[in-house]
CSV table of C-alpha atoms and ligand atoms in Angstrom, one decimal:
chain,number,residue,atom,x,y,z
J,743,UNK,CA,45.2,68.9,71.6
J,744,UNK,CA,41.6,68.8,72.5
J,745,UNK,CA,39.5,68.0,69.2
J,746,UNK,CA,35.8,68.1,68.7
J,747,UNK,CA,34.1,66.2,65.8
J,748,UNK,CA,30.7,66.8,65.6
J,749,UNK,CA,28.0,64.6,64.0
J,750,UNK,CA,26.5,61.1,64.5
J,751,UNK,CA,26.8,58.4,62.0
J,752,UNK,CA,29.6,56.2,60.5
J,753,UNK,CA,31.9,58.4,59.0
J,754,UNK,CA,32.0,60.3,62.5
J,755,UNK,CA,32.9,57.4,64.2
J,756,UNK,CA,35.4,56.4,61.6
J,757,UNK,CA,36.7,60.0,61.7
J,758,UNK,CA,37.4,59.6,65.7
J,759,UNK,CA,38.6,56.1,65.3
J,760,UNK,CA,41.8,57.8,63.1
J,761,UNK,CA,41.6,60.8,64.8
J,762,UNK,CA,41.7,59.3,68.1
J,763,UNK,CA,44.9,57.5,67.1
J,764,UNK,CA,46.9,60.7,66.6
J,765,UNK,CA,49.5,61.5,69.1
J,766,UNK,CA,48.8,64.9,68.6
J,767,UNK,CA,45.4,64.1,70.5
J,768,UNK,CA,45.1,64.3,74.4
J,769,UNK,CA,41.2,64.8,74.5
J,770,UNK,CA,38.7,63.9,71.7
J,771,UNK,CA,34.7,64.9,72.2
J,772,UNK,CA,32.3,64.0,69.3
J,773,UNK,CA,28.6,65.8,69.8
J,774,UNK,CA,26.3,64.1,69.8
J,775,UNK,CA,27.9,61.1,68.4
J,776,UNK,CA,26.5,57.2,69.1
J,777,UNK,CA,27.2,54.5,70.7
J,778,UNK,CA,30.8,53.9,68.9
J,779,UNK,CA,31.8,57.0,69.6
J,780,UNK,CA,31.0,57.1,73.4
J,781,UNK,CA,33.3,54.1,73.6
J,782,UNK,CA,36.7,55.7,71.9
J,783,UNK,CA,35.4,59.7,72.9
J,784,UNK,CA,33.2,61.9,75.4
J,785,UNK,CA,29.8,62.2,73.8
J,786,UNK,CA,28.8,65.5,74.2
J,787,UNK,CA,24.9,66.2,74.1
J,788,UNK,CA,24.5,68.7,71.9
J,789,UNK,CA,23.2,68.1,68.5
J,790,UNK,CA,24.8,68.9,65.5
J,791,UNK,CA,22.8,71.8,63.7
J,792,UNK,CA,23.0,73.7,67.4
J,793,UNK,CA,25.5,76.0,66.1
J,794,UNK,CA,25.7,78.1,69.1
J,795,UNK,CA,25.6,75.4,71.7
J,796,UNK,CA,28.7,73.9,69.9
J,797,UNK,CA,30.5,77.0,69.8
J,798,UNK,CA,29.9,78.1,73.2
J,799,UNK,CA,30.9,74.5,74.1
J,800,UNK,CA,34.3,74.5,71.6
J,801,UNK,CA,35.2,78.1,73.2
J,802,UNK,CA,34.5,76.5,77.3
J,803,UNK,CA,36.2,73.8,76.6
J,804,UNK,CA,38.9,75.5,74.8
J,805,UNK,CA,38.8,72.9,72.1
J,806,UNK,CA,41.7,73.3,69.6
J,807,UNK,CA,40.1,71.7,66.8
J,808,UNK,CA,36.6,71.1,65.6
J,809,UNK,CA,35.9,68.8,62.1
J,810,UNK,CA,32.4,68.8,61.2
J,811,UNK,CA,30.5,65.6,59.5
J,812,UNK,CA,27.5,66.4,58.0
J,813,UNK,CA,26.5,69.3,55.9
J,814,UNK,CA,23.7,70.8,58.0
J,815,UNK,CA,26.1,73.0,60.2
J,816,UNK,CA,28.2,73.8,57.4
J,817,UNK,CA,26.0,75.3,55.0
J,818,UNK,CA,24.4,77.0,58.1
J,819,UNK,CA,27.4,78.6,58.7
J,820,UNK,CA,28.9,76.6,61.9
J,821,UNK,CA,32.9,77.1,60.1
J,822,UNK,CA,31.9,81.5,59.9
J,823,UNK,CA,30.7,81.3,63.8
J,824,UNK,CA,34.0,79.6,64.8
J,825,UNK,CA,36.3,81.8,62.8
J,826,UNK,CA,34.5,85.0,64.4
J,827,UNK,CA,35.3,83.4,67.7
J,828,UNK,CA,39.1,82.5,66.5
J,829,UNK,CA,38.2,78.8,67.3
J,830,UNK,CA,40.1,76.8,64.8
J,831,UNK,CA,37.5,74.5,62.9
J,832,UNK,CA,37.9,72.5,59.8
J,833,UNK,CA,35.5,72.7,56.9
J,834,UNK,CA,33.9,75.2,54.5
J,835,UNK,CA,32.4,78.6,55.0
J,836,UNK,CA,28.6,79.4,54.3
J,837,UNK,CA,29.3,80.8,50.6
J,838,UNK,CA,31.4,77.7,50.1
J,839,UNK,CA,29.3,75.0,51.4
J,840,UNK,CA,26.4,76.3,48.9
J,841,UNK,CA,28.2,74.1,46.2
J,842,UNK,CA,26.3,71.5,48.4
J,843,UNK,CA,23.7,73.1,50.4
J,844,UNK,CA,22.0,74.7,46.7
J,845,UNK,CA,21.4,71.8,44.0
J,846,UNK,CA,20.7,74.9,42.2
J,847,UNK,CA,23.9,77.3,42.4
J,848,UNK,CA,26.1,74.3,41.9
J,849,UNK,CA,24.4,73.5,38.6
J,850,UNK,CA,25.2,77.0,37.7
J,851,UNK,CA,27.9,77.3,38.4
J,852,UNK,CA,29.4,73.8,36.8
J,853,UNK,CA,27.7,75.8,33.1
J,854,UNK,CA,29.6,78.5,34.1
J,855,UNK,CA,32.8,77.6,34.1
J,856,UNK,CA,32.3,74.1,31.8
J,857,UNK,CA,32.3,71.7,34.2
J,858,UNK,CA,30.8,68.4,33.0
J,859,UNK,CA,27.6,68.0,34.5
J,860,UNK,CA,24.4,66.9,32.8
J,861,UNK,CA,22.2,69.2,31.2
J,862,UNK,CA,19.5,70.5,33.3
J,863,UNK,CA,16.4,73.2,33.9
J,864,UNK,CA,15.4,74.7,37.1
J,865,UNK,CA,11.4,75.4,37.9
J,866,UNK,CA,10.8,78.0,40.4
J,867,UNK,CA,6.8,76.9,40.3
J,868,UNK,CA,4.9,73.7,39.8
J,869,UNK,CA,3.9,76.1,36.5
J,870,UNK,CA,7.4,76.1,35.8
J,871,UNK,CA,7.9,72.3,35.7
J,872,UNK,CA,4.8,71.5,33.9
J,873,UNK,CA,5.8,73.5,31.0
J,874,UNK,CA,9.4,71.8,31.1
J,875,UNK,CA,7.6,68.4,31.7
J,876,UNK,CA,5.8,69.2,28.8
J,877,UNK,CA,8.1,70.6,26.1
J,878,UNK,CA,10.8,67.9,24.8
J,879,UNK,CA,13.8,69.3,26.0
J,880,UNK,CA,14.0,65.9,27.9
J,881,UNK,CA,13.0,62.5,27.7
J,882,UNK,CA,12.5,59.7,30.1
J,883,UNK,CA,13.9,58.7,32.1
J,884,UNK,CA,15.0,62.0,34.1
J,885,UNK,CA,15.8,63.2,37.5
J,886,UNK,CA,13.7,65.8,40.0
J,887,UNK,CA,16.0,67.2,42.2
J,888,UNK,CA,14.9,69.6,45.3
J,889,UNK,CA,17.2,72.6,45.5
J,890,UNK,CA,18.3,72.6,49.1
J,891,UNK,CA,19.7,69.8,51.5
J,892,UNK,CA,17.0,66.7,51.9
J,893,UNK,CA,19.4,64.4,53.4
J,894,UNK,CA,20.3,62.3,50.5
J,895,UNK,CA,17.1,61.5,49.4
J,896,UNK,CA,16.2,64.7,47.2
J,897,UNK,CA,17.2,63.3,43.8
J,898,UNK,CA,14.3,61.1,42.1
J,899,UNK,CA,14.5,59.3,39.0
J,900,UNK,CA,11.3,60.0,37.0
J,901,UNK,CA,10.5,56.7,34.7
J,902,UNK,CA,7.1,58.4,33.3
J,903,UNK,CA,5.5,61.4,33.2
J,904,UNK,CA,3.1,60.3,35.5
J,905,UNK,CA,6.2,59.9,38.1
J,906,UNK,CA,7.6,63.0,37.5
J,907,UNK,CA,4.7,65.0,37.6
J,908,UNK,CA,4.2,63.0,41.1
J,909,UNK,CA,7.2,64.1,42.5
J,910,UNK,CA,7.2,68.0,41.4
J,911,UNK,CA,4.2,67.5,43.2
J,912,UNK,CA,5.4,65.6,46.5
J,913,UNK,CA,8.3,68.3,46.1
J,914,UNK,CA,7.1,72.1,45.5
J,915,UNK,CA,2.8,71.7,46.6
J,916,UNK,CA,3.2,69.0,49.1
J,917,UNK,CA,6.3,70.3,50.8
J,918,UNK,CA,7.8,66.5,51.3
J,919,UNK,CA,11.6,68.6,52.0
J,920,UNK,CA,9.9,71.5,53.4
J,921,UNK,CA,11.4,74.6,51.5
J,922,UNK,CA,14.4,72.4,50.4
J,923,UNK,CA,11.8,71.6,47.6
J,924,UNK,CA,10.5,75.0,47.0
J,925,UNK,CA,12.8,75.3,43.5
J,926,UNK,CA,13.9,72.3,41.8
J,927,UNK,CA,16.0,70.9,38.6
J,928,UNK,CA,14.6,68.5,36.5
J,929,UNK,CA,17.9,67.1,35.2
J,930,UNK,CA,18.7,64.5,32.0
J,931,UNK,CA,19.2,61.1,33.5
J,932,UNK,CA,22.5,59.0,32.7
J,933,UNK,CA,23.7,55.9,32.8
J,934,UNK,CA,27.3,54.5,34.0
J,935,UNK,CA,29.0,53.4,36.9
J,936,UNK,CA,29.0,56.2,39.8
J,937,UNK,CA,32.1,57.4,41.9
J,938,UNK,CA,32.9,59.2,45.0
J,939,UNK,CA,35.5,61.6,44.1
J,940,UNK,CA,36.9,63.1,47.8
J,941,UNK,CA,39.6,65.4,48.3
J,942,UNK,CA,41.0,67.7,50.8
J,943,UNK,CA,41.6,70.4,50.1
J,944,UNK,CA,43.2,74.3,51.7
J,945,UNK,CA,41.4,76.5,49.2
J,946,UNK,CA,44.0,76.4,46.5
J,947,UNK,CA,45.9,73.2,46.4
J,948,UNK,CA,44.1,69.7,46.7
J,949,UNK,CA,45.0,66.3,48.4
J,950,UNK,CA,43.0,63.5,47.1
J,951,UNK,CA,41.5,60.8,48.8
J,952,UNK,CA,41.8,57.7,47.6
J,953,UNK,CA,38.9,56.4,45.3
J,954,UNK,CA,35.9,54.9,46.7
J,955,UNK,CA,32.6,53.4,45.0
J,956,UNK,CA,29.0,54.1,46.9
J,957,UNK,CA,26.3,51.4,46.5
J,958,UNK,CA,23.2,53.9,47.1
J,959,UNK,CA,20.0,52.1,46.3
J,960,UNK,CA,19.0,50.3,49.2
J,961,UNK,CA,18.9,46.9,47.5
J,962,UNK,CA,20.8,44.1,46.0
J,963,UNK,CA,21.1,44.8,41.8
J,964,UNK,CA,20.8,48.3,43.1
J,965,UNK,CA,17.3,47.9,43.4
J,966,UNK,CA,14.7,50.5,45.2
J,967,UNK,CA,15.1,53.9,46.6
J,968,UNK,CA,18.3,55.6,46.7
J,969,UNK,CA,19.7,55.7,50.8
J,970,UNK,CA,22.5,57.5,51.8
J,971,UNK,CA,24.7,54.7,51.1
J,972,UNK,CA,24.5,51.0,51.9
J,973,UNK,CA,27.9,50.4,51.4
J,974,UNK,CA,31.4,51.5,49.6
J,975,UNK,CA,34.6,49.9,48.5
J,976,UNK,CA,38.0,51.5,47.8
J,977,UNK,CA,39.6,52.0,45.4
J,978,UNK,CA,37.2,52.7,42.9
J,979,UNK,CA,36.8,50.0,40.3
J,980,UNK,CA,36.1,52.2,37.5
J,981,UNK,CA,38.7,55.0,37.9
J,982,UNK,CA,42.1,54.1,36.2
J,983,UNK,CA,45.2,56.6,36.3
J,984,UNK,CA,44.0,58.7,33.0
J,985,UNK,CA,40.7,58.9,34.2
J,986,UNK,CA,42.1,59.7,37.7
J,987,UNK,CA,44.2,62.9,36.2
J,988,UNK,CA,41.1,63.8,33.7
J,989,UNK,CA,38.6,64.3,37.2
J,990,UNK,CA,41.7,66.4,39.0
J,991,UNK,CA,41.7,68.5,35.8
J,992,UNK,CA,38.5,69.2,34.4
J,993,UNK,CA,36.3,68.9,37.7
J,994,UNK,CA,38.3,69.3,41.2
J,995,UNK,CA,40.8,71.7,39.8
J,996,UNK,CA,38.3,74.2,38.2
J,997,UNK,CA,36.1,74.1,40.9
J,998,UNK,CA,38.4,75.0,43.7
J,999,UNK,CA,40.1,77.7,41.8
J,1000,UNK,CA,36.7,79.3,40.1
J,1001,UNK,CA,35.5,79.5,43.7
J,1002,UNK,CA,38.1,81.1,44.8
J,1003,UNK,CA,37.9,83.3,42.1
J,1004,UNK,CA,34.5,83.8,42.7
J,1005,UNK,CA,34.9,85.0,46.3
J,1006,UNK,CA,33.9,81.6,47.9
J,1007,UNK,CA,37.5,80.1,48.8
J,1008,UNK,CA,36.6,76.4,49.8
J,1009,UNK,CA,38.3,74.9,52.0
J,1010,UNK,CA,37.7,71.6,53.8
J,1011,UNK,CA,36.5,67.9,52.1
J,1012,UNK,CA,35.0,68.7,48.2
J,1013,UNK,CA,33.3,65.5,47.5
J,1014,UNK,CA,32.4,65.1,43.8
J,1015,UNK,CA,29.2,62.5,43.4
J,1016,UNK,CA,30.5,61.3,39.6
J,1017,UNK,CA,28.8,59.0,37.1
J,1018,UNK,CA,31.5,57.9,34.7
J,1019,UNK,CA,30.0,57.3,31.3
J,1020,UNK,CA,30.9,56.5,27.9
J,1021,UNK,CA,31.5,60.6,27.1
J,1022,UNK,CA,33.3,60.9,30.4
J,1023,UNK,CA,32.9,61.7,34.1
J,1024,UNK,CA,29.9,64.1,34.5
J,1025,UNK,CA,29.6,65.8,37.9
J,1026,UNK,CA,25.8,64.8,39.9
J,1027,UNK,CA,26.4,66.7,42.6
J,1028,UNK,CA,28.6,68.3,44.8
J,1029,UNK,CA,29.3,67.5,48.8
J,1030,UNK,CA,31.1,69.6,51.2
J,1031,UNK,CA,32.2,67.2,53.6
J,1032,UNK,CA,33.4,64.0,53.8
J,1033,UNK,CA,31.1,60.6,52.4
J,1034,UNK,CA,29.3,58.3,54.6
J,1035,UNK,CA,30.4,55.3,54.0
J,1036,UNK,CA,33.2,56.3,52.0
J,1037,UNK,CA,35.0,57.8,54.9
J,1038,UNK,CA,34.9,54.3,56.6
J,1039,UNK,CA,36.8,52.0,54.0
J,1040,UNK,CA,39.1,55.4,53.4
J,1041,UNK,CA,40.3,56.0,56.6
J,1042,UNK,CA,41.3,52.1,57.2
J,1043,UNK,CA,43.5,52.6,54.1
J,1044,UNK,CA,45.0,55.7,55.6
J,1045,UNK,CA,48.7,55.3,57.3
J,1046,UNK,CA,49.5,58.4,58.0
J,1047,UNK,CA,48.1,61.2,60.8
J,1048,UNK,CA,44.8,62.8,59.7
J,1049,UNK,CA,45.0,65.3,62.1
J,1050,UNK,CA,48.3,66.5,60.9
J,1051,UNK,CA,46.4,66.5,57.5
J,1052,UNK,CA,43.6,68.8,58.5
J,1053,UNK,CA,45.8,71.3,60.5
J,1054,UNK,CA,47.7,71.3,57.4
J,1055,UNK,CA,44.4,72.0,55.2
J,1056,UNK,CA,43.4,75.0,57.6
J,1057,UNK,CA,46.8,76.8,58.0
J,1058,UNK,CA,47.5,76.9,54.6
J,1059,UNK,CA,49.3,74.4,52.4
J,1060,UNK,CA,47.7,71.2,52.4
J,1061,UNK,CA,51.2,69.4,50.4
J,1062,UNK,CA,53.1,69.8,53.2
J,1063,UNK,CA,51.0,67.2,54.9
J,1064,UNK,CA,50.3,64.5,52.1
J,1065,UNK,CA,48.7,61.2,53.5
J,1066,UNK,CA,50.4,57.6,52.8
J,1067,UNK,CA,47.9,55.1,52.1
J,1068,UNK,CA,47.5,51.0,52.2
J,1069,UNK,CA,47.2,49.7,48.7
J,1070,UNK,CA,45.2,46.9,50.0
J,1071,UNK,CA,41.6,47.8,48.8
J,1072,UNK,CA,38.8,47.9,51.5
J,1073,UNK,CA,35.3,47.8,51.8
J,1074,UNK,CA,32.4,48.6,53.9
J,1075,UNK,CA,28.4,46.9,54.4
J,1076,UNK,CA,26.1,49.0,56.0
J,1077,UNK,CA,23.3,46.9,58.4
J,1078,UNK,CA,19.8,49.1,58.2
J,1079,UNK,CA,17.0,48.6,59.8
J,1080,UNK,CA,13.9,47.7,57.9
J,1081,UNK,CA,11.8,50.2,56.4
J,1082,UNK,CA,14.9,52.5,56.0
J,1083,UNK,CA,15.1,54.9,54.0
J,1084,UNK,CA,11.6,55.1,54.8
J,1085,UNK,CA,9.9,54.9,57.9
J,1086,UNK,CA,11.5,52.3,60.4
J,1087,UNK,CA,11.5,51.6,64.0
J,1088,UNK,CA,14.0,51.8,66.9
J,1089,UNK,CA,15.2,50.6,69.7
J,1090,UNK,CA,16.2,46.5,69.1
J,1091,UNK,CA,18.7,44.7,70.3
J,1092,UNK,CA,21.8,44.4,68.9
J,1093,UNK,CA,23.0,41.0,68.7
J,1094,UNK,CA,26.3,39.4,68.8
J,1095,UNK,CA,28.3,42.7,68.6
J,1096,UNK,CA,30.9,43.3,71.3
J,1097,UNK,CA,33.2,46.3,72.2
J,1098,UNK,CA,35.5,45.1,70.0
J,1099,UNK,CA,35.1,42.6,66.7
J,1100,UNK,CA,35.8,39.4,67.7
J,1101,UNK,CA,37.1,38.6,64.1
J,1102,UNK,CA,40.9,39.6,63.5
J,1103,UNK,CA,41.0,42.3,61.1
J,1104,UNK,CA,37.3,43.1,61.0
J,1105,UNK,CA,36.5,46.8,62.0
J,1106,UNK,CA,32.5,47.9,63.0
J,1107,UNK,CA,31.5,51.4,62.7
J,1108,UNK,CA,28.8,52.3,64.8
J,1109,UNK,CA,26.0,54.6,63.3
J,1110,UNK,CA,22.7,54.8,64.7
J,1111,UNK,CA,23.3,52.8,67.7
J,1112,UNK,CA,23.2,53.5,71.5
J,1113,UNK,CA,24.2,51.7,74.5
J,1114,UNK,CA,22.3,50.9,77.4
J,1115,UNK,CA,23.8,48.8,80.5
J,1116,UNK,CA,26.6,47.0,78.1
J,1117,UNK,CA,24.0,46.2,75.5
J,1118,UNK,CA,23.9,47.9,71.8
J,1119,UNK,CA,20.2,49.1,70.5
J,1120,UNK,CA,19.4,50.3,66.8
J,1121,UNK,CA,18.6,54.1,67.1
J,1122,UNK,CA,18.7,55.1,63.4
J,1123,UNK,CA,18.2,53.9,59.9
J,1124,UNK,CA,21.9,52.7,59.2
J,1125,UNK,CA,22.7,51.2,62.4
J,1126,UNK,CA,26.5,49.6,61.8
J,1127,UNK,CA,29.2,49.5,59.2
J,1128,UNK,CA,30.9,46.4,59.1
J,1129,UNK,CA,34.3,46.9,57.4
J,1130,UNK,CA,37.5,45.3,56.5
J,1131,UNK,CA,40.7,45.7,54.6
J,1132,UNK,CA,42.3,42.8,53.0
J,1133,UNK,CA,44.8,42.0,49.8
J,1134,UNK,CA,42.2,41.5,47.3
J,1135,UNK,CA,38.5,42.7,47.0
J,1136,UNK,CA,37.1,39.3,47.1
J,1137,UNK,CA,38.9,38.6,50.7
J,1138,UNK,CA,37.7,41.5,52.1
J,1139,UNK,CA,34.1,41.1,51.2
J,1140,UNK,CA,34.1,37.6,52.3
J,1141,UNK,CA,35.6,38.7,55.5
J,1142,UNK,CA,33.1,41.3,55.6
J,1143,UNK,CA,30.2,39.1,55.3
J,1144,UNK,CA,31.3,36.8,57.8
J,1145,UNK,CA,31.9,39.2,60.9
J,1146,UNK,CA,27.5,39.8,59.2
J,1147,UNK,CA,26.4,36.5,59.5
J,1148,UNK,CA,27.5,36.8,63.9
J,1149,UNK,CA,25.7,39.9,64.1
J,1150,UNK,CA,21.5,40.4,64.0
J,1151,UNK,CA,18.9,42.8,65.2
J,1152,UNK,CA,14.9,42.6,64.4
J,1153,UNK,CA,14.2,43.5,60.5
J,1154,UNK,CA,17.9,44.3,59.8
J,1155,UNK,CA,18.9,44.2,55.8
J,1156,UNK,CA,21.8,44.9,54.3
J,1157,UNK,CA,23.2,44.6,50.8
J,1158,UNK,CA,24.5,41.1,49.4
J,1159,UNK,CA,26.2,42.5,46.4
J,1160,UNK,CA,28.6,45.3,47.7
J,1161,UNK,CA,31.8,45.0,45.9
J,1162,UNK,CA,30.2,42.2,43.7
J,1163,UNK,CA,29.8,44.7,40.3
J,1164,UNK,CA,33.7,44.8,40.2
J,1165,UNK,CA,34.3,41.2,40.7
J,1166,UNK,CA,31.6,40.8,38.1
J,1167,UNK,CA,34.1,42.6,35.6
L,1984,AMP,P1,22.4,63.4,44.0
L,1984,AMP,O1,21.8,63.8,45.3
L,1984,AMP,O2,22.3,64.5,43.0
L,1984,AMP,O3,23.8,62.9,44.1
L,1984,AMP,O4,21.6,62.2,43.5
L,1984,AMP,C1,21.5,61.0,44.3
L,1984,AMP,C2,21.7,59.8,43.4
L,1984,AMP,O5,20.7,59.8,42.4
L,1984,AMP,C3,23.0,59.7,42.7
L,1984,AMP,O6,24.0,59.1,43.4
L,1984,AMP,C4,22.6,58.8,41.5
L,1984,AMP,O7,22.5,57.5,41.9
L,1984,AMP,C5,21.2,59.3,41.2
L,1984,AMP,N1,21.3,60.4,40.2
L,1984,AMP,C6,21.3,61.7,40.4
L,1984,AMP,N2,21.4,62.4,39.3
L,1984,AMP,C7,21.4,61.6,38.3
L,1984,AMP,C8,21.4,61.7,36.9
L,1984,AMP,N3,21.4,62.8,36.3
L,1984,AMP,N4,21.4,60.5,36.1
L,1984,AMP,C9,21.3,59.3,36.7
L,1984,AMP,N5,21.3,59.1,38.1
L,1984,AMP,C10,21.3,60.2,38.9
L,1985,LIG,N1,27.4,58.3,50.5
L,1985,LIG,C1,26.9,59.4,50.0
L,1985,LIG,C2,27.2,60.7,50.7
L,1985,LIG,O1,28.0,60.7,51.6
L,1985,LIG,O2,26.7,61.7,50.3
């Protein structure tokens, strides 16, 4: 088979890491993909919200199968093109991906059909929110969320009024997420221990992933502003086998079968962003596509063939396909470049990283990174994902950091703590 996977960070080069070890695959492309990916596929130069370069590429190329990363092309509509074309693509259509791509509809629909989810207002002006901001339906701290796709970084927690009048501003006068910002929710903040609940799933039945645990702020004691992850670990600390059946039940079951009953059959990854507190797991957000970094400690606990798994997924019954998994836990450090999530610069050297780890057992997912005469620059904002599956948490970490303390580039950060909550109790 020829497969396409389309996107550019980690979890695309871990998706063509396992994908590229199935025998099913002949040929694998990844568009535009980075400096990982050129290694173990063809990079293909077209960029990822292109939606008609990819599929006039997918149909020239005759590619068999396409799995999309990130969100942009699916809530675009990338998954309707291909299926128009009869080019056999894995992920959600339009009307499903809005479960991601509208903060909004997702909201409502989790009231509608009593989904736990905090409790939360939408304001379709900056009038709007000032009268919310003003009446006491909520007290601080609370969240500002944008309605549409900002790329992980539309969700602010509001200590004051001050801040949150600040960021309604930022949001829906300045036009900081362009019209991603244009409607809002200002949401009731809670506290717990948050989870990355991933499944596949073919529209009616469901696979799950195993469990996996995001560290989003960008620093250590989960200090500063949220990123799109600066690390994950796998299982799941927090999420025992009640819990485990309670999520299935009350949040991936309903969802995949009201959407189907709603007209919007999802099929693809449904990632549920979960914080598990002291009345239960309540649902942040949804995602319709696989995490980044969760994907990257996932797929190195993964023993069986993913491909098998997604062919399964899009031709109709996902359980004939089920995925055997390690049960050695694993974990994954992102290395950023300073100033990320915020404003950082390019183009340093990567030091001591090789084609291949030179430490047994140690597995680096490229991200923003490309490759110039055999040498590895920074080109993004999460640069590497240094990863490793061992048989306790503690041994993988310390693995982990070790393969770090080889590896350096100008202003690189990365988190100290990843895993370090659990082993804290
Ligand atoms: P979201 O994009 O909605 O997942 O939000 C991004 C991050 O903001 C989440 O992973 C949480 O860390 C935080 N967050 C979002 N909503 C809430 C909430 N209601 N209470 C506490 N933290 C939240
Ligand atoms: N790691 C968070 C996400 O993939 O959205």
């Amino acid at each position: 088979m020829k497969i396409l996977v389309v996107g550019s960070g980690g979890r695309e080069h871990a998706l063509c890491w396992k994908i590229g070890q199935s025998p099913l695959v002949e040929k694998l492309y990844c568009a535009p993909g980075n400096a990982g990916t050129q290694i173990i596929a063809e990079n293909v130069e077209i960029e990822s919200s292109d939606i008609k370069g990819l599929t006039d590429f997918a149909s020239k190329e005759k590619i068999d199968l396409t799995v999309i990363g990130p969100e942009d092309p699916l809530c675009m509509g990338i998954v309707d093109e291909f299926e128009q074309k009869e080019l056999k693509i894995f992920g959600p259509s339009k009307k499903a991906a809005e479960l991601e791509g509208s903060k909004i509809f997702a909201k409502q629909f989790m009231e509608r059909h009593k989904i736990p989810t905090p409790k939360a207002m939408v304001a379709e002006s900056p009038k709007d929110a000032k009268k919310i901001l003003s009446s006491d339906e909520f007290s601080f701290p609370l969240v500002v969320k944008a309605d549409g796709l900002a790329a992980g970084k539309g969700a602010i927690i509001c200590l004051d009024q001050e801040k949150a009048e600040e960021t309604v501003n930022a949001m829906m006068v300045e036009k900081k997420f362009g019209e991603a910002g244009s409607r809002i929710l200002i949401e009731e903040y809670l506290a717990g221990k948050e989870a990355s609940f991933i499944v596949i799933t073919d529209g009616t039945r469901i696979l799950p992933l195993v469990t996996t645990m995001d560290h989003k702020p960008a620093y250590d004691g989960n200090k500063g502003p949220n990123t799109g992850g600066m690390g994950a670990i796998s299982p799941s600390p927090f999420i025992d086998q009640e819990l485990f059946t309670e999520i299935i039940e009350k949040v991936i079951q309903t969802t995949i079968t009201r959407m189907l009953e709603e007209g919007r059959k999802f099929r693809g990854v449904l990632y549920a962003g979960l914080m598990l507190t002291e009345e239960g797991p309540q649902v942040l957000e949804f995602n319709c596509r696989f995490g980044d970094p969760e994907t990257q400690p996932q797929v190195l606990r993964m023993k069986s063939d993913l491909v098998e798994t997604l062919l399964a997924a899009i031709e109709g019954d996902i359980l004939e396909k089920p995925i055997q998994w390690s049960n050695k836990p694993s974990g994954c450090v992102i290395l950023a470049s300073g100033g990320y999530p915020g404003k950082y610069e390019k183009g340093k050297l990567i030091k001591g990283l090789d084609r291949e780890s030179k430490i047994t057992g140690v597995t680096i997912f490229h991200a923003g990174t490309s490759l110039e005469n055999e040498q590895f620059y920074t080109n993004g904002g999460r640069v590497l994902g240094v990863c490793a599956t061992e048989n306790s948490l503690s041994e993988t970490m310390d693995k982990i950091y070790q393969a770090i303390s080889e590896i350096e580039f100008e202003n690189m950060y990365f988190r100290h703590d990843i895993g370090a909550q659990k082993m804290e109790g």
